[in-house]
PDB file of C-alpha atoms in Angstrom:
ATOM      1  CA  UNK A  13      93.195 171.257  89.377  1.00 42.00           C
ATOM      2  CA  UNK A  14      96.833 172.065  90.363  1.00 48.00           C
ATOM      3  CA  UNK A  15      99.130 169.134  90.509  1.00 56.00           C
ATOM      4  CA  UNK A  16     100.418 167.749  93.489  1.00 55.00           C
ATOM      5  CA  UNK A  17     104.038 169.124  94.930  1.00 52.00           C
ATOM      6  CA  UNK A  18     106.224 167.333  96.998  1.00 51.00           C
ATOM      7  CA  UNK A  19     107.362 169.968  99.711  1.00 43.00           C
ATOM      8  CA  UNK A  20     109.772 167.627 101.984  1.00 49.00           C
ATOM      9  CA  UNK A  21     107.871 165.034 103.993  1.00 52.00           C
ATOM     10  CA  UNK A  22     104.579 166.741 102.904  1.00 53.00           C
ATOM     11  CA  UNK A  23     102.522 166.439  99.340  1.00 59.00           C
ATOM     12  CA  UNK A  24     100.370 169.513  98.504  1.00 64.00           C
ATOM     13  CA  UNK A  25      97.664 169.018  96.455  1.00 77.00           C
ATOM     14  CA  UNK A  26      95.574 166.601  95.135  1.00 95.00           C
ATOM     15  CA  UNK A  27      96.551 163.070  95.682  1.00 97.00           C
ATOM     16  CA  UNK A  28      97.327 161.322  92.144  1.00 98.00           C
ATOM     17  CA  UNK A  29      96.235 157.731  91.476  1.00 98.00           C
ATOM     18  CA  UNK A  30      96.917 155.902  88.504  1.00 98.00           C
ATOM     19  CA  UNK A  31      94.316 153.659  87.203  1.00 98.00           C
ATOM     20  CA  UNK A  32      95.374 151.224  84.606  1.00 98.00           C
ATOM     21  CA  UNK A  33      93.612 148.555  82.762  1.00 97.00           C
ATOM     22  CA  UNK A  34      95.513 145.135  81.336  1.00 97.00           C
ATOM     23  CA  UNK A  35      93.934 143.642  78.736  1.00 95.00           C
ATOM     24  CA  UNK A  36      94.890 142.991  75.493  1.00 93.00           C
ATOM     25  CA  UNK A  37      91.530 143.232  73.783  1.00 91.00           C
ATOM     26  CA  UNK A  38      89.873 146.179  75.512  1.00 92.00           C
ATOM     27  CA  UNK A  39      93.174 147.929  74.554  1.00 91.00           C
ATOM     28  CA  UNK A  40      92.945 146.987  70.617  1.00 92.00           C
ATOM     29  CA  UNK A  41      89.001 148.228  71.369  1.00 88.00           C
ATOM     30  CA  UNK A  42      87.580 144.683  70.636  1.00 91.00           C
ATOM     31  CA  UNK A  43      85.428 145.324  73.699  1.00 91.00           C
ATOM     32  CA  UNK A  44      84.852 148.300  75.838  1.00 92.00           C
ATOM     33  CA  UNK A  45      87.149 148.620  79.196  1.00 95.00           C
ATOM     34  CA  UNK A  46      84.828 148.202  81.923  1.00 95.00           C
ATOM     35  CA  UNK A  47      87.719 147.714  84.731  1.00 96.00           C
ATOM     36  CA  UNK A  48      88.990 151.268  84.643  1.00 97.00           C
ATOM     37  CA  UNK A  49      85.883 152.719  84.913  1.00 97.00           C
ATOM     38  CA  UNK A  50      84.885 150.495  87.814  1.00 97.00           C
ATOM     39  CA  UNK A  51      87.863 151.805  89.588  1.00 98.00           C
ATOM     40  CA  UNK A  52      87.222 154.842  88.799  1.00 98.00           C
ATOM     41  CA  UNK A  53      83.689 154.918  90.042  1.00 97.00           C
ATOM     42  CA  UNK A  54      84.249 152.862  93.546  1.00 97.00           C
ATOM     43  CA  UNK A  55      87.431 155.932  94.358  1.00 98.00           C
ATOM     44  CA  UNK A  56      84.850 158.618  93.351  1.00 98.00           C
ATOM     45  CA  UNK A  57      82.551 156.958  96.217  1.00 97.00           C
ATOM     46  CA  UNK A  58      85.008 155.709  98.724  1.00 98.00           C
ATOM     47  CA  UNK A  59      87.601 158.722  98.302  1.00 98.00           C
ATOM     48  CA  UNK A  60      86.629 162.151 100.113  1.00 97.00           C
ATOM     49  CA  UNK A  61      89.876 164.287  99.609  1.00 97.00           C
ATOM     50  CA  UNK A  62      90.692 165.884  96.210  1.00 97.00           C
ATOM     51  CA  UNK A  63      92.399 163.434  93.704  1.00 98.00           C
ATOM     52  CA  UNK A  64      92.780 163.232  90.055  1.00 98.00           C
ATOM     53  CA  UNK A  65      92.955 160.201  88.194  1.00 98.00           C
ATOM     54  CA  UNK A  66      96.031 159.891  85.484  1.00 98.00           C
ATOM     55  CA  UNK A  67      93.920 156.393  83.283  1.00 98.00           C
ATOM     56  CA  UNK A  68      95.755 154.103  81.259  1.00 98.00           C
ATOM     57  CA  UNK A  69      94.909 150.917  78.955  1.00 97.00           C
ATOM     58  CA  UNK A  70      97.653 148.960  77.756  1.00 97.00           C
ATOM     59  CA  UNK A  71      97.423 144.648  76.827  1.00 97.00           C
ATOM     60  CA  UNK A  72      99.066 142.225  79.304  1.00 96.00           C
ATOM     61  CA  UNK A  73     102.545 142.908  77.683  1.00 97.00           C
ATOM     62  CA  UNK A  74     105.353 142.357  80.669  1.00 98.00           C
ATOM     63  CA  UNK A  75     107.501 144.880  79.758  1.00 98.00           C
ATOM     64  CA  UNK A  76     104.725 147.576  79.283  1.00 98.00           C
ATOM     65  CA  UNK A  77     103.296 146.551  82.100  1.00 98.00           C
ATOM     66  CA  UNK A  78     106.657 147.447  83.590  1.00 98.00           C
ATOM     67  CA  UNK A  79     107.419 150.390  82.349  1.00 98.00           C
ATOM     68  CA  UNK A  80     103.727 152.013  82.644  1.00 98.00           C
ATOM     69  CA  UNK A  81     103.851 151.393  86.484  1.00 98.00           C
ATOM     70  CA  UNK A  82     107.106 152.590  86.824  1.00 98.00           C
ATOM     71  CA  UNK A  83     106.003 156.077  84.753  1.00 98.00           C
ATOM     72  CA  UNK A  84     102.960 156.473  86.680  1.00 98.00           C
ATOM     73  CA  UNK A  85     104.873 156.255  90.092  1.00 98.00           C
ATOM     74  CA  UNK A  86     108.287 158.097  89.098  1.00 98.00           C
ATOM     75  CA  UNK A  87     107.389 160.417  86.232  1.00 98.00           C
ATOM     76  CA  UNK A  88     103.245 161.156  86.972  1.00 98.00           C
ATOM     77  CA  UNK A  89     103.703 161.219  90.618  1.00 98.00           C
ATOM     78  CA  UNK A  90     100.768 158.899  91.735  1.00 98.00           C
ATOM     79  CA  UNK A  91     100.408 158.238  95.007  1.00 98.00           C
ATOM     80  CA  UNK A  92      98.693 155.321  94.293  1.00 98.00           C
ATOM     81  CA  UNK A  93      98.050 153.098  91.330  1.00 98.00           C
ATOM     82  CA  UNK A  94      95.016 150.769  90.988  1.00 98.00           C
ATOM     83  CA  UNK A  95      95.523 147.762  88.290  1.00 98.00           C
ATOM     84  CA  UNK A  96      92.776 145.865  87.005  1.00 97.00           C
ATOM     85  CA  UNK A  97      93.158 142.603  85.248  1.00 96.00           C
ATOM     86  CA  UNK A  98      95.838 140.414  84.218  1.00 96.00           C
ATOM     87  CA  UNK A  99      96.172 138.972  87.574  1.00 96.00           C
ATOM     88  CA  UNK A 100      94.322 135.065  86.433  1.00 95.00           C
ATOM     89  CA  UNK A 101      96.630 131.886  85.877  1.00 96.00           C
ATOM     90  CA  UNK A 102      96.587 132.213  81.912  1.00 96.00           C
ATOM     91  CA  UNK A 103      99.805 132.484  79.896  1.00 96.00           C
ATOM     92  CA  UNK A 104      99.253 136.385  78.887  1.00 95.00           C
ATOM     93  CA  UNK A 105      98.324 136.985  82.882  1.00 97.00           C
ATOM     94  CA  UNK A 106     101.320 138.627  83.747  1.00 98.00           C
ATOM     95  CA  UNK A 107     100.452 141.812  86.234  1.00 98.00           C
ATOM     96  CA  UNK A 108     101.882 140.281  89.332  1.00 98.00           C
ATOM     97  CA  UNK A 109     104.837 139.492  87.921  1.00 98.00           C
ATOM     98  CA  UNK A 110     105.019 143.251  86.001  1.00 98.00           C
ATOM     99  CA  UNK A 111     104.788 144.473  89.857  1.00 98.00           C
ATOM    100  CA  UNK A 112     106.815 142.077  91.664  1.00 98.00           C
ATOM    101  CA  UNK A 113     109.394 143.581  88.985  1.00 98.00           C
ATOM    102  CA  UNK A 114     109.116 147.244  89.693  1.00 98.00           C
ATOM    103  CA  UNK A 115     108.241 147.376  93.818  1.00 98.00           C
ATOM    104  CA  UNK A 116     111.281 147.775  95.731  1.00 97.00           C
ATOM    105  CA  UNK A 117     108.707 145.995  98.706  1.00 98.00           C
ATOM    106  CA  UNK A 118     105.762 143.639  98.265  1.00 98.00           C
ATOM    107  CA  UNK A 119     102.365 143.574 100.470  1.00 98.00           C
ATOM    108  CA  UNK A 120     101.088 140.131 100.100  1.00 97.00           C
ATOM    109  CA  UNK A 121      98.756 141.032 102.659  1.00 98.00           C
ATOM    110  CA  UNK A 122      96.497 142.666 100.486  1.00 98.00           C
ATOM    111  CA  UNK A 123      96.200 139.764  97.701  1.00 97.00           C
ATOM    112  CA  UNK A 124      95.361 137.433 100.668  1.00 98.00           C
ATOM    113  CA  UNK A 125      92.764 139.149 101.981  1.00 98.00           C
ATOM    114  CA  UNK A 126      91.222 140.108  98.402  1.00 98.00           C
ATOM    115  CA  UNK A 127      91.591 136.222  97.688  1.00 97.00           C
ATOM    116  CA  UNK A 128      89.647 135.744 101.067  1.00 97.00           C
ATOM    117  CA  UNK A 129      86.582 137.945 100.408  1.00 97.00           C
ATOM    118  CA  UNK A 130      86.236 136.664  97.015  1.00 96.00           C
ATOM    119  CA  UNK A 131      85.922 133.015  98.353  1.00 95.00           C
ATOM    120  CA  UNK A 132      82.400 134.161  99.805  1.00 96.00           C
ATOM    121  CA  UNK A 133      81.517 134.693  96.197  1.00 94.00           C
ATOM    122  CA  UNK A 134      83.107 132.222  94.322  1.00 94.00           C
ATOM    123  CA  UNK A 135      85.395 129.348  94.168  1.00 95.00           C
ATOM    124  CA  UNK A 136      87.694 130.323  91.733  1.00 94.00           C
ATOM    125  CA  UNK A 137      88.904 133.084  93.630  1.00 94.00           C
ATOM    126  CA  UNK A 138      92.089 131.182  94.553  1.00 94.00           C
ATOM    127  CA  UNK A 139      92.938 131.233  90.854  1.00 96.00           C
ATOM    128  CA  UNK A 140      93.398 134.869  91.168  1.00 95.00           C
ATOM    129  CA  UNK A 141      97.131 136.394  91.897  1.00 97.00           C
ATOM    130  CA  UNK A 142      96.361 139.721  92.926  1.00 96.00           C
ATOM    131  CA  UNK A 143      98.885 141.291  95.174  1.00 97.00           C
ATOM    132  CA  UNK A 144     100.704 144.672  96.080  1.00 98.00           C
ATOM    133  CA  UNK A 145     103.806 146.445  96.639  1.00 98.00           C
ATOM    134  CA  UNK A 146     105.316 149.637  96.971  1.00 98.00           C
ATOM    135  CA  UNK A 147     107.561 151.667  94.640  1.00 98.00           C
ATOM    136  CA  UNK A 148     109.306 154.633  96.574  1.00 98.00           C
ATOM    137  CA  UNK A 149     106.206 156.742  97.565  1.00 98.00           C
ATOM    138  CA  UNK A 150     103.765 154.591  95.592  1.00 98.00           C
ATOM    139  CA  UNK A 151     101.669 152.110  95.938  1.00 98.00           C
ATOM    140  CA  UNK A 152     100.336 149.505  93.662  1.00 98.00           C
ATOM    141  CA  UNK A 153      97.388 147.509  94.225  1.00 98.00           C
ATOM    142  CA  UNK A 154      96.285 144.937  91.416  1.00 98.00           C
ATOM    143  CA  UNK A 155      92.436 144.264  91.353  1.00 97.00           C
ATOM    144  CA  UNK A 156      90.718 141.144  89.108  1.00 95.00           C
ATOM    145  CA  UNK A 157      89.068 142.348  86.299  1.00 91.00           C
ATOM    146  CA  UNK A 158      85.482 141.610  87.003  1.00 92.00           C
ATOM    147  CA  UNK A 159      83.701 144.707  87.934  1.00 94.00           C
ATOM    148  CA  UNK A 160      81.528 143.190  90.877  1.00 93.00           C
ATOM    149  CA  UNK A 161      85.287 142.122  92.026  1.00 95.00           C
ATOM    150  CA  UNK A 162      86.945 145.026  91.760  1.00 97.00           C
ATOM    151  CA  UNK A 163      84.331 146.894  93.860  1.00 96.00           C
ATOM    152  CA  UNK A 164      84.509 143.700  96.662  1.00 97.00           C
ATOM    153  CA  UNK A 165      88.077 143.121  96.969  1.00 97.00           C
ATOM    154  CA  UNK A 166      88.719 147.157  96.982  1.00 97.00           C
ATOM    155  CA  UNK A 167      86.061 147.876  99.830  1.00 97.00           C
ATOM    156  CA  UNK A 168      88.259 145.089 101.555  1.00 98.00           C
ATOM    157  CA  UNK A 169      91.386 146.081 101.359  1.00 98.00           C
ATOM    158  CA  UNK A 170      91.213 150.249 100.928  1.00 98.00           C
ATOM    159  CA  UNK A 171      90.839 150.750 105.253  1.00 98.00           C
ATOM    160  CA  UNK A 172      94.410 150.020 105.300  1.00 98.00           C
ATOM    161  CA  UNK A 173      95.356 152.490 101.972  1.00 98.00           C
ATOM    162  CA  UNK A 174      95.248 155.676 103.580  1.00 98.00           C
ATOM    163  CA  UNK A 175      97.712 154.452 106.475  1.00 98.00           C
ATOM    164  CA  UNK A 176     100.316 152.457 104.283  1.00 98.00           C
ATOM    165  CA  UNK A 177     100.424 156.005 102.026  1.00 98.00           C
ATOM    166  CA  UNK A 178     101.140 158.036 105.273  1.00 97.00           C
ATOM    167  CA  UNK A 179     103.764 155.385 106.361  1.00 97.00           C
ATOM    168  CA  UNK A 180     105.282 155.178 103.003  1.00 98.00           C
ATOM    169  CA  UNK A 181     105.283 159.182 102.446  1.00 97.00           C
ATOM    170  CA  UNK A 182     102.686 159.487  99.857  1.00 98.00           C
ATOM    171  CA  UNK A 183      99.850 162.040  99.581  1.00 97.00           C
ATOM    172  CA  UNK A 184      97.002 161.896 102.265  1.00 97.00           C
ATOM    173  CA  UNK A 185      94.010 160.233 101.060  1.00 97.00           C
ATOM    174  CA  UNK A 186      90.637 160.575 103.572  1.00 97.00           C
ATOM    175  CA  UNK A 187      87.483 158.460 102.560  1.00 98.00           C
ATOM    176  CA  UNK A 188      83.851 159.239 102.990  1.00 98.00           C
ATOM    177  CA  UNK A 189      82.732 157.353 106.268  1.00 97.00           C
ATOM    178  CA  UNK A 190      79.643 156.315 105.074  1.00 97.00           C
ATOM    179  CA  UNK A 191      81.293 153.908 102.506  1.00 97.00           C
ATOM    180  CA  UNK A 192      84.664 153.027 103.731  1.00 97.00           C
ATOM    181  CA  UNK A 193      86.211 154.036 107.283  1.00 97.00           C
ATOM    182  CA  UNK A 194      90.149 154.076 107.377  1.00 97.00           C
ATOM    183  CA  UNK A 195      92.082 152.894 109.447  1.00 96.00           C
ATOM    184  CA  UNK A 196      94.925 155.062 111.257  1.00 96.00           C
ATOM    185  CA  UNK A 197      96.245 154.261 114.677  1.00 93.00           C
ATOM    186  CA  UNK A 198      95.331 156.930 117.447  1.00 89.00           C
ATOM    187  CA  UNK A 199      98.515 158.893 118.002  1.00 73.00           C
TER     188      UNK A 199
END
């Protein structure tokens, strides 16, 4: 696939979105990375346009955590990056904080309402930190780590993706109807 290029207000090309997996174990490979993956398969189902996925696994290091999103928005060009884990009240939980560092503007919207939908499921969900922001054209979204949770709280909150990319200038992302309907206003 070609890559994407940014021809003034509009992005030709495939959308980019970075997928990137915290954990310090599945990145020494003391157990498989099952977070990325989920990701990966939930935008194969939800996302209709062309995309291409740049996949990352690093531990829940601040700094790296820092730098990676920064690289994947400034340098790789995603449009969108998709973090899974990290996000928990431990001491080594540090993804909100990596993001809060590197977004020039934060969504809290989005960790509310993921918080929200995984109350139905479980009440631990308001251990979880999960949040958003945006970085120049990006946009970050951190998911928990638990597969069945990635694939609830991103069916929540991806309606309101496609929309916050056209707002912010990013690529144009259109979902399949049958899974997930975005939301744009009728201009």
């Amino acid at each position: 696939m070609s890559e994407p290029v940014q021809i003034g207000p509009v992005k030709i090309g495939p959308v980019k979105i970075g997928i990137v997996t915290i954990s310090d174990r599945a990145s020494r490979g003391v157990y498989e990375d099952k977070g990325g993956p989920a990701i990966a398969e939930e935008l194969t189902r939800i996302v209709a346009s062309p995309w291409v996925a740049e996949a990352r696994v690093i531990p829940d290091e601040l700094d790296l955590i820092a730098a990676t999103l920064t690289e994947l928005c400034d340098v790789a060009g995603c449009d969108l990056v998709v973090t899974t884990g990290g996000t928990g009240p431990a001491p080594r939980d540090v993804t909100p904080e990596a993001t809060e560092r590197v977004c020039d503007k934060m969504m809290p919207g989005f960790g509310e309402l993921m918080r929200s939908v995984s109350l139905r499921v479980v009440p631990t969900a308001i251990l979880s930190r999960q949040t958003a922001g945006i970085r120049g054209r990006s946009l970050i979204v951190n998911l928990p780590g638990k597969p069945s949770a990635i694939h609830d709280c991103l069916m929540a909150v991806f309606p309101a993706i496609p929309y916050c990319l056209d707002l912010i200038g990013a690529g144009r992302i259109e979902t399949d109807p049958q899974i997930c309907v975005a939301f744009r206003p009728k201009s």
